[in-house]
Coordinates of C-alpha atoms and ligand atoms in Angstrom, one line a residue:
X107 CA 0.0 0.0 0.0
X108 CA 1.4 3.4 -0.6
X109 CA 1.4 5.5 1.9
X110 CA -0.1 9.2 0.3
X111 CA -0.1 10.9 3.9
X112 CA 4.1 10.8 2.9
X113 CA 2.9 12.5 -0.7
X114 CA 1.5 15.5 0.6
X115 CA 2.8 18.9 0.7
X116 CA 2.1 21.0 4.3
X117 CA -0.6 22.9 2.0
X118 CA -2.0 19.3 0.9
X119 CA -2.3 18.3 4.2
X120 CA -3.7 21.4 5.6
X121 CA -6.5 21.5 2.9
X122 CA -9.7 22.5 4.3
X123 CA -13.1 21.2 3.2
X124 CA -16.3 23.5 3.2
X125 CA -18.6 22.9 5.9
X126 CA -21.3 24.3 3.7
X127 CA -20.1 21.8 0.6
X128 CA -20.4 18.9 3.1
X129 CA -23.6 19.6 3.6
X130 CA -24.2 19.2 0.0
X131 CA -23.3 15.5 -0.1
X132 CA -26.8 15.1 2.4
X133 CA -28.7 16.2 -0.4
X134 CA -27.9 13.1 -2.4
X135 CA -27.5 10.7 0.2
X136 CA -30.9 11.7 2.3
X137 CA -35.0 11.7 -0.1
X138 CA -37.0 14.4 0.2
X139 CA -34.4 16.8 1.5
X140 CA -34.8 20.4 3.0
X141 CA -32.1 22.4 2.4
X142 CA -31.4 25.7 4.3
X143 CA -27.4 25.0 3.8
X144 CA -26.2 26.1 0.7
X145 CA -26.5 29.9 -0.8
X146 CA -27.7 28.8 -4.4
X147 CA -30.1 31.0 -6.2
X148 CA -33.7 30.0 -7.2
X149 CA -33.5 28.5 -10.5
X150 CA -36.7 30.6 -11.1
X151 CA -34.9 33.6 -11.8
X152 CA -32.6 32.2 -14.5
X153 CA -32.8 33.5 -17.7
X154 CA -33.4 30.7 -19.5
X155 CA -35.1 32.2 -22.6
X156 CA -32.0 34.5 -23.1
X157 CA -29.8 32.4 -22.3
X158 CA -30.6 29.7 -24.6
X159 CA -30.7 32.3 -27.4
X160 CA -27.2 33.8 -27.2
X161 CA -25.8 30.6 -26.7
X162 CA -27.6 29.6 -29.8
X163 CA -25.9 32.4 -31.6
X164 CA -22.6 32.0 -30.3
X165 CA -23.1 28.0 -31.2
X166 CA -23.5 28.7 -34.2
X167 CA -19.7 27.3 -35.6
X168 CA -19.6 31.0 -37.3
X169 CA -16.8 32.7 -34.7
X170 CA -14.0 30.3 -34.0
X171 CA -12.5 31.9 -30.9
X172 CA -16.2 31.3 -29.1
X173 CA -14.5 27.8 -28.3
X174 CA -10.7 28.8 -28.0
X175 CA -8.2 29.4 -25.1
X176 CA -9.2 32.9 -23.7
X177 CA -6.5 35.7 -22.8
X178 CA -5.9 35.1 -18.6
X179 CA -7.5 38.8 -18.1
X180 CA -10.5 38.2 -19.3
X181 CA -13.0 38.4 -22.5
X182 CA -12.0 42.0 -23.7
X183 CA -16.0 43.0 -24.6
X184 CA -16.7 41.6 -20.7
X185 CA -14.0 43.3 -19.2
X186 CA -15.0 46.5 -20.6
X187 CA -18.7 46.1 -19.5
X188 CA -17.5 45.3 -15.7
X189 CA -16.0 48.7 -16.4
X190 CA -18.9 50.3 -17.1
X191 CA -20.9 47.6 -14.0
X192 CA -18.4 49.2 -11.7
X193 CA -19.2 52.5 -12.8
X194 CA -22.9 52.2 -12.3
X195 CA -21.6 51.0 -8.5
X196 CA -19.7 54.3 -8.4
X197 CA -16.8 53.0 -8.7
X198 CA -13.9 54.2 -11.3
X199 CA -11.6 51.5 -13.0
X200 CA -9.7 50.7 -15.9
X201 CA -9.1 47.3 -18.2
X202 CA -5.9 46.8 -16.4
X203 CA -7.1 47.3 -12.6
X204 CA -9.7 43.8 -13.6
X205 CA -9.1 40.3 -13.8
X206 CA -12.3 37.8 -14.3
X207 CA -12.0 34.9 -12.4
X208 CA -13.5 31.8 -12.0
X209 CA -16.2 32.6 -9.3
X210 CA -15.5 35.3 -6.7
X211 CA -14.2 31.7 -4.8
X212 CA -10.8 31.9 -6.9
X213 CA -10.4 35.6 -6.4
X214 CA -10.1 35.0 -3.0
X215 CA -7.7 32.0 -3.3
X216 CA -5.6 34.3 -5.9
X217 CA -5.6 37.1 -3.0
X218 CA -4.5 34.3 -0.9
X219 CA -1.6 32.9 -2.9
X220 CA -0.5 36.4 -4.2
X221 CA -1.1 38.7 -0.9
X222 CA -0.1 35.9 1.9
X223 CA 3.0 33.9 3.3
X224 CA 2.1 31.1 6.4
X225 CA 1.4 33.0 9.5
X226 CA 0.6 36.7 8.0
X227 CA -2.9 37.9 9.4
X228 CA -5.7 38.5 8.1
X229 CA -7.9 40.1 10.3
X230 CA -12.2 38.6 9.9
X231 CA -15.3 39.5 11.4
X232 CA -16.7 36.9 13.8
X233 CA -18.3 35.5 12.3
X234 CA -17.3 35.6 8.5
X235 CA -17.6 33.8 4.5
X236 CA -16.4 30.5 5.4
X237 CA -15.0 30.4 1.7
X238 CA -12.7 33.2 2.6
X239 CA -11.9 30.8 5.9
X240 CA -10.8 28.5 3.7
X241 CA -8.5 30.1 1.1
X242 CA -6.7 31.8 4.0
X243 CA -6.2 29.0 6.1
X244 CA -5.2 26.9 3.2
X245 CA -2.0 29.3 2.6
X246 CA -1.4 29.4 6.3
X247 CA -2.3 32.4 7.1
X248 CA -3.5 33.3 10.7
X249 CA -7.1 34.3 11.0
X250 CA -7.8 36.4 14.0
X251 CA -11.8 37.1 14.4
X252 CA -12.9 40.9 15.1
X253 CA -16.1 41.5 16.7
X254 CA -19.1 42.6 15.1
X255 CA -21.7 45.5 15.9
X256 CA -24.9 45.8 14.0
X257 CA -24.0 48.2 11.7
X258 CA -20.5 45.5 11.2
X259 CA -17.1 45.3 12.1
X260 CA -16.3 47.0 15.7
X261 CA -13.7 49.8 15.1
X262 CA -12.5 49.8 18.2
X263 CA -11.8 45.9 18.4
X264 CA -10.6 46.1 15.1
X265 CA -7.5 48.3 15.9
X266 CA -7.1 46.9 19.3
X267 CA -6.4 43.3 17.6
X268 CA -4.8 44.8 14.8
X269 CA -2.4 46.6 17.2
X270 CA -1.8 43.2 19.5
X271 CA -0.8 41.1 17.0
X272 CA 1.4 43.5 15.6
X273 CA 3.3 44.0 19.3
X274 CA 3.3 40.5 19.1
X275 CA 5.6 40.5 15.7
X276 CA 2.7 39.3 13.4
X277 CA 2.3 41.0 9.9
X278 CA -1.2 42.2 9.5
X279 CA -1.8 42.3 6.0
X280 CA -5.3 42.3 5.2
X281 CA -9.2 42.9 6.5
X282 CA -11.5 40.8 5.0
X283 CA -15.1 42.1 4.8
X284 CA -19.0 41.6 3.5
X285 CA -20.1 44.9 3.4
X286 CA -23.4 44.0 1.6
X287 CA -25.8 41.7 3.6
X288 CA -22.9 39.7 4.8
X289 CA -22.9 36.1 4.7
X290 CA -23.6 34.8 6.9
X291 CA -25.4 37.5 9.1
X292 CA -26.9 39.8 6.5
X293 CA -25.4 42.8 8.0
X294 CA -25.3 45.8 6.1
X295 CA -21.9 47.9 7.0
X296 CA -22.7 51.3 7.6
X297 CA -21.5 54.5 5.4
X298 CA -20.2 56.2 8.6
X299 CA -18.4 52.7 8.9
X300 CA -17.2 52.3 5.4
X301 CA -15.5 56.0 5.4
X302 CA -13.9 55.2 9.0
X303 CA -12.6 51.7 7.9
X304 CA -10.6 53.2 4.6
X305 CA -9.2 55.9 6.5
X306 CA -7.9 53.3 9.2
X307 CA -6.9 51.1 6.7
X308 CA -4.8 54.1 5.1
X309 CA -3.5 55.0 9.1
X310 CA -2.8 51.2 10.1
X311 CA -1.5 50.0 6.5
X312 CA -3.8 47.2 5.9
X313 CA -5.7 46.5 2.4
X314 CA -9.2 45.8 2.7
X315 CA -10.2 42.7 0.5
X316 CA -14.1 43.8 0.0
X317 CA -16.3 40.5 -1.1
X318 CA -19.4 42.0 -2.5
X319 CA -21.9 39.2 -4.3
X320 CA -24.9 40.2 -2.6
X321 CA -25.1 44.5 -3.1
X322 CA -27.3 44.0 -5.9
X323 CA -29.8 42.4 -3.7
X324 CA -31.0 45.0 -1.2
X325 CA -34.3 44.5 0.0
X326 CA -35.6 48.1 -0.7
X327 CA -38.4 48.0 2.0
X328 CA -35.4 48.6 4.8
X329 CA -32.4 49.3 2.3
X330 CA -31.3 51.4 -0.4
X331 CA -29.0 51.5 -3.2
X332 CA -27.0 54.3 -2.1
X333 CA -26.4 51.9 1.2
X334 CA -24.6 49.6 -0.4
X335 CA -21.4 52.0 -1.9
X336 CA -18.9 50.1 -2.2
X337 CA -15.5 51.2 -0.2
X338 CA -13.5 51.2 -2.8
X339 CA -15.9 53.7 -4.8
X340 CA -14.0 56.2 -2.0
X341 CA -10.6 54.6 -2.4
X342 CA -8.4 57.1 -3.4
X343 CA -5.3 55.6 -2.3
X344 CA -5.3 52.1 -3.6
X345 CA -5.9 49.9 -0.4
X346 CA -9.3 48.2 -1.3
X347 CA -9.4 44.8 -3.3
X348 CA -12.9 44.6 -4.6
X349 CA -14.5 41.3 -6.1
X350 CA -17.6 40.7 -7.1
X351 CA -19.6 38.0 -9.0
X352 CA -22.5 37.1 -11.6
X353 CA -23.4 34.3 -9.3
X354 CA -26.5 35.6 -7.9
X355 CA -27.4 37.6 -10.1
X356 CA -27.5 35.7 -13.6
X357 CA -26.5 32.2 -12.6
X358 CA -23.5 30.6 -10.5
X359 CA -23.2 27.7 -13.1
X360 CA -20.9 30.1 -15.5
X361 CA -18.6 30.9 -13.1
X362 CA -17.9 34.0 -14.2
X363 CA -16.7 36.8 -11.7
X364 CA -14.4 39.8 -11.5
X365 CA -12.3 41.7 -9.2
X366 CA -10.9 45.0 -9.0
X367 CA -7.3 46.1 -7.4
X368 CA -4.5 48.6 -8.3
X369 CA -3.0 47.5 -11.7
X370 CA 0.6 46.4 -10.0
X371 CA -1.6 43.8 -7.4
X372 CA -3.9 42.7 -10.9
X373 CA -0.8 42.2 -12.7
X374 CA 0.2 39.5 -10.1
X375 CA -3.2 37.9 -9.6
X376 CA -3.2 37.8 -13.2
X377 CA 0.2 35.8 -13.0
X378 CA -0.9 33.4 -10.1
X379 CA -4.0 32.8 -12.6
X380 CA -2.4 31.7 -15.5
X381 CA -0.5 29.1 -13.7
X382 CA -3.9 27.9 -11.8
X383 CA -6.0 27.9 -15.2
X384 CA -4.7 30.1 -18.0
X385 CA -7.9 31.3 -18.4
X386 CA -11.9 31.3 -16.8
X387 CA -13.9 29.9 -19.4
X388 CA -13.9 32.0 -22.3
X389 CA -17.4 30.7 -23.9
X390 CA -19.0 30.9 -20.6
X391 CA -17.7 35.2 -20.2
X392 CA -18.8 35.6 -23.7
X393 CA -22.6 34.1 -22.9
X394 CA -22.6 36.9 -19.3
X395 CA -21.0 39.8 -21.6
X396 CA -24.0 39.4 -23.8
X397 CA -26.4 39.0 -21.0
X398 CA -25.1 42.3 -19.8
X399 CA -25.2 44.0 -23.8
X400 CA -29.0 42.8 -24.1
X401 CA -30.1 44.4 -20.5
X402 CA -31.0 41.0 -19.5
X403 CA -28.8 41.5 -16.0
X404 CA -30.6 45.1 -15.9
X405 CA -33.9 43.8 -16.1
X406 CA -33.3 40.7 -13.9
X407 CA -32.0 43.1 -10.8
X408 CA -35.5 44.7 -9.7
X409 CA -37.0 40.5 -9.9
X410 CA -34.7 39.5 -8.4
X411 CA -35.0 41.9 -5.2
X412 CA -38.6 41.3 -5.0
X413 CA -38.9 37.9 -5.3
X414 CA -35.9 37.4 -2.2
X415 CA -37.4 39.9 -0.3
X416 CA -40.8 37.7 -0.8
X417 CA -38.7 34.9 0.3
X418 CA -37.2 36.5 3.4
X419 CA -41.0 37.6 4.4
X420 CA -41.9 33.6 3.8
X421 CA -39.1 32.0 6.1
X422 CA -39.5 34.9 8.4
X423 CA -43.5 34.3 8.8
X424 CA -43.3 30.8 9.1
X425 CA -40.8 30.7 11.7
X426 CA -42.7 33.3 13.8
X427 CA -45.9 31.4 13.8
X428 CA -44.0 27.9 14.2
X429 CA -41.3 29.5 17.1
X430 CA -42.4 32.3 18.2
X431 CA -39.8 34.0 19.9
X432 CA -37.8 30.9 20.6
X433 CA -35.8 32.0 17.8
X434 CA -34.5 35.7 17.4
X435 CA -32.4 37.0 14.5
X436 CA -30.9 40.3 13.3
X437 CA -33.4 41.4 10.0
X438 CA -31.7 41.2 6.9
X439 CA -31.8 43.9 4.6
X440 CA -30.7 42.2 1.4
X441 CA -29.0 38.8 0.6
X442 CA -29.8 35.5 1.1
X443 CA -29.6 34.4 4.6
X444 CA -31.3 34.4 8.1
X445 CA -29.0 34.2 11.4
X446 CA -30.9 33.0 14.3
X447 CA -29.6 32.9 17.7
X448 CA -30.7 29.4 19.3
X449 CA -32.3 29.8 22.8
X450 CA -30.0 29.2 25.9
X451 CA -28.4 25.3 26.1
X452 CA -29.2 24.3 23.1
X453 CA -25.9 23.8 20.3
X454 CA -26.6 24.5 16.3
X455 CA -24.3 21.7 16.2
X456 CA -26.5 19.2 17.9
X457 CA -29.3 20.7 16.7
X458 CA -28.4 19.8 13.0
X459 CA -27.6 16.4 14.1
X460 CA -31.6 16.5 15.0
X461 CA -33.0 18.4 11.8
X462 CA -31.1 16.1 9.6
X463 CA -33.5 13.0 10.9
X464 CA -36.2 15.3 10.4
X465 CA -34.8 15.9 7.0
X466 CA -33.7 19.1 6.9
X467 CA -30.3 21.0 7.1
X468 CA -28.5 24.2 7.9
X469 CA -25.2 25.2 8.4
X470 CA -24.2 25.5 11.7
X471 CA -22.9 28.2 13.0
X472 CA -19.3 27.3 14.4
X473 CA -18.4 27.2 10.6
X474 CA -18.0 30.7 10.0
X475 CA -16.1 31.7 13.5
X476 CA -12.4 31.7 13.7
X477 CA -12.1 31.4 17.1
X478 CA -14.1 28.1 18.1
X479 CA -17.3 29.8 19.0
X480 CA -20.9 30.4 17.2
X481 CA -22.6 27.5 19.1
X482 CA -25.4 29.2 19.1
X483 CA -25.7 30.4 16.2
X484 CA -27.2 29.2 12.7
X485 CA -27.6 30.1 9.4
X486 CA -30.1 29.7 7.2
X487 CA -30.3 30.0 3.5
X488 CA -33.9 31.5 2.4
X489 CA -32.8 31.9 -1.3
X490 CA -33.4 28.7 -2.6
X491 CA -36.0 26.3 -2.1
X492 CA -39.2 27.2 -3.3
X493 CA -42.2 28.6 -1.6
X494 CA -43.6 25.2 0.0
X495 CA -40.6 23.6 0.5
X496 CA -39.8 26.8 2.5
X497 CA -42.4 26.2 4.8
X498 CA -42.1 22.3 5.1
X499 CA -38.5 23.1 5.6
X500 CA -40.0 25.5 8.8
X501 CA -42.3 22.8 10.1
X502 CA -39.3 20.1 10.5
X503 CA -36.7 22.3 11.6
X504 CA -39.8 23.2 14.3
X505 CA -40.1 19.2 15.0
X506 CA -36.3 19.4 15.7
X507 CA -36.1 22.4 17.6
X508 CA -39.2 21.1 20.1
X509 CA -37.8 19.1 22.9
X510 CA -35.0 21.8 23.7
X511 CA -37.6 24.8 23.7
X512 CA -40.7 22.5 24.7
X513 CA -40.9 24.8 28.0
X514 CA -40.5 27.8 26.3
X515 CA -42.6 30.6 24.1
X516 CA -43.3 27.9 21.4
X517 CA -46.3 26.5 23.6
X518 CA -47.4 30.3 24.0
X519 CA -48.1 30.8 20.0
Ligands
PLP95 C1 -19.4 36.2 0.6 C2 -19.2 35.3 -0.5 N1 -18.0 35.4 -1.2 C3 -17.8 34.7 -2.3 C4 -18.7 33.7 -2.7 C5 -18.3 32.9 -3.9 O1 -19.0 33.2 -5.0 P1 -18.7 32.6 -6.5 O2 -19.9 31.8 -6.8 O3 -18.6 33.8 -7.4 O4 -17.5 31.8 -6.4 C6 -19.9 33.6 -2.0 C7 -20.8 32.5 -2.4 O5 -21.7 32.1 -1.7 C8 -20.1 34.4 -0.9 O6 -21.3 34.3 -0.2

C-alpha cells in the first residue's frame, strides 16, 4: 500500500473542506431533503429564454474563438462592460485594474496565494464567509476574528487586535469584509463605517479585501441603493481589493466573476491565474457579456429583489408562527440568509444532528467563527427552495427544535 499521507505537501495536508459543501453531499445521500445549507439562487430567476438564445448564436460554428483558449485577463467586450458595472456601483476603473475569475471563490484564493505567506494575518469578522476561511487557512495564514456590531465590524476591536498582533511580531496584512448583507449574518456595513474603515486602513496600513456578491440584492423595504457603496468607490489611495460575481445575479453555473485592485496587485493575480488555469472559461464570459449587452442583467435586478425579499418575508413568517420567539435574529436587509440565535443550552451543532432525521439541514454556526465559538448560532439560506418547500423546511426544523424549547414561548403561540 502506498502510503499518500508521505505524498503530501504542508498545504496538501492542511486543505480544508467547506462545511457548507459537506452539507451538499446530504442532499444526495438523504430523499425528500430540505435544504437551508447552501446559498444557491432559485433557478426561477434564470434567464433561461436569453440564455438559450445567445448561446444559440454563439453555437453557431460562425466565430471560432467562441471555443478557444481565452486571454488570462479576461474576454475584452466583458472586461470593458464590468467597467462600465463598476461605474454604475460608483466606482472608477480601468481594463488593467480587472481580472475575471472563476467565481469570486478563486479571487479569493488568488488574493491568498498572491497577498499571503504562512502565519501573516488577516484580520475577519466573527463571524465571516467561510469560503474566505478556507482560502486563507489553506495558505497558512493566521485568522484572527474581530467583533461585530450591528452596523458591522467593531472599530475599536478592530484596531485593538490589529495593534496586538502587531506588538506580538505578526504582519497584519489584510481585513476581510461583506459589506453587503454579509454572509452569513446579513449585515449591512454602515456608510459612517465604510468611510472610518478606509481611513484606518490608510492610518494602520492594511488593504481591505471587500467580497461583495450580494449588493445588488438590497431589499428596498429597509435598504437602499446608495447603502450599499462600495468602499472602494472612495478609495483614493489604492488599499481596497474589490470582487464581485455574476453568481447571484445571472447564474453561479458560468462561473464568471471579476475583481478589482490597483494594476501592479492585478498584474500579479493575473500571473498566479495563468499558472492555476490560464484562463476562466472564455465561452461561458462571452454568454454573461451578452447578457449584460442585451439588459438581460438590468432587467433581472428589480425581480430578483422582490422575489428574495418575498422569500425573506416567507421564512420569516413561518418561523414566527412555528417558534415564536424561541428564535430571534438580526433582519436582513438584502441577501440571502437568516442568522438565528438558538435559545440558551441548546448547540446549532447538535441541533443539526436532530433536523437532519427530520430531513432538513443548515449550516451551523461554528463554521464561519475563527475562534471556536458560534454555538449558538445558525444560518439559514432563504434563497433557494421554493415557496412550499420553504415552509415544510419551517415545520421540520420546528419538529427538531421542540424538545429543547418545549418549555418555552413555542407553547405560547
Ligand atoms: C461572501 C461570498 N463570497 C464569495 C462567494 C463565492 O461566489 P462565487 O460563486 O462567485 O465563487 C460567495 C458565495 O456564496 C459568498 O457568499
Amino acid at each position: 500500500m502506498v502510503d499518500y499521507n508521505a505524498f503530501l505537501s504542508t498545504t496538501g495536508r492542511e486543505l480544508h473542506e467547506s462545511a457548507i459543501r459537506k452539507m451538499g453531499t446530504l442532499g444526495v445521500r438523504i430523499p425528500d431533503l430540505v435544504s437551508f445549507a447552501a446559498g444557491f439562487p432559485d433557478p426561477v430567476t434564470f434567464p433561461w429564454e436569453d440564455l438559450r438564445e445567445i448561446s444559440g448564436e454563439l453555437l453557431s460554428g460562425r466565430d471560432g474563438t467562441v471555443l478557444q483558449y481565452g486571454p488570462t485577463r479576461g474576454y475584452k467586450p466583458l472586461l470593458d462592460a464590468i467597467v462600465d458595472v463598476m461605474a454604475a456601483r460608483h466606482v472608477r476603473t480601468t481594463t488593467e485594474e480587472l481580472l475575471v475569475t472563476t467565481g469570486s471563490q478563486q479571487g479569493l484564493d488568488l488574493v491568498g496565494r498572491v497577498l499571503l505567506d504562512p502565519g501573516d494575518v488577516v484580520l475577519v469578522e466573527l463571524p465571516t464567509y467561510t469560503g474566505a476561511i478556507s482560502a486563507f487557512k489553506n495558505v497558512q495564514a493566521r485568522l484572527v476574528g474581530v467583533r461585530q456590531d450591528a452596523d458591522g465590524v467593531n472599530l475599536d476591536d478592530l484596531d485593538a487586535v490589529c495593534q496586538r498582533e502587531r506588538t506580538a511580531g505578526r504582519a497584519v496584512k489584510l481585513l476581510y469584509l461583506v459589506p453587503n448583507f454579509q454572509n452569513p449574518t446579513g449585515l449591512l456595513i454602515s456608510l459612517q463605517k465604510r468611510r472610518q474603515l478606509l481611513e484606518w486602513a490608510n492610518r494602520r496600513d492594511v488593504l481591505i479585501v471587500e467580497d461583495d456578491p450580494y449588493g445588488v440584492l438590497y431589499f428596498d423595504d429597509v435598504a437602499s441603493e446608495a447603502e450599499t457603496r462600495a468602499i472602494k468607490a472612495d478609495d483614493q489611495h489604492g488599499r481596497v481589493v474589490y470582487l464581485s460575481t455574476f453568481s447571484k445575479t445571472l447564474a453561479p453555473g458560468y462561473r464568471v466573476a471579476w475583481m478589482a485592485a490597483p494594476a501592479t496587485l492585478s498584474a500579479r493575480f493575473e500571473l498566479a491565474k495563468q499558472s492555476m488555469d490560464l484562463s476562466s472559461g472564455i465561452f461561458d464570459q462571452r454568454v454573461v457579456h451578452q447578457a449584460i449587452r442585451r439588459g438581460v442583467l438590468e432587467r433581472l435586478a428589480p425581480r430578483l429583489r422582490d422575489l428574495y425579499r418575498g422569500k425573506r418575508d416567507a421564512m420569516e413568517q413561518s418561523l414566527r408562527a412555528e417558534v415564536g420567539d424561541a428564535l430571534t435574529w438580526p433582519d436582513p436587509k438584502g441577501g440571502f440568509f437568516l442568522w438565528p440565535e438558538l435559545p440558551d443550552g441548546l448547540d446549532g451543532d447538535q441541533l443539526l444532528e436532530r433536523a437532519i432525521e427530520e430531513r432538513v439541514i443548515f449550516v451551523a454556526g461554528s463554521a464561519f467563527y475563527v475562534d471556536g465559538s458560534g454555538q449558538r448560532r445558525i444560518r439559514l439560506s432563504f434563497s433557494h427552495p421554493a415557496p412550499d418547500r420553504l415552509q415544510e423546511g419551517v415545520r421540520r426544523l420546528t419538529s427538531a427544535l421542540k424538545p429543547a424549547v418545549a418549555n418555552r414561548s413555542m407553547q405560547t403561540r
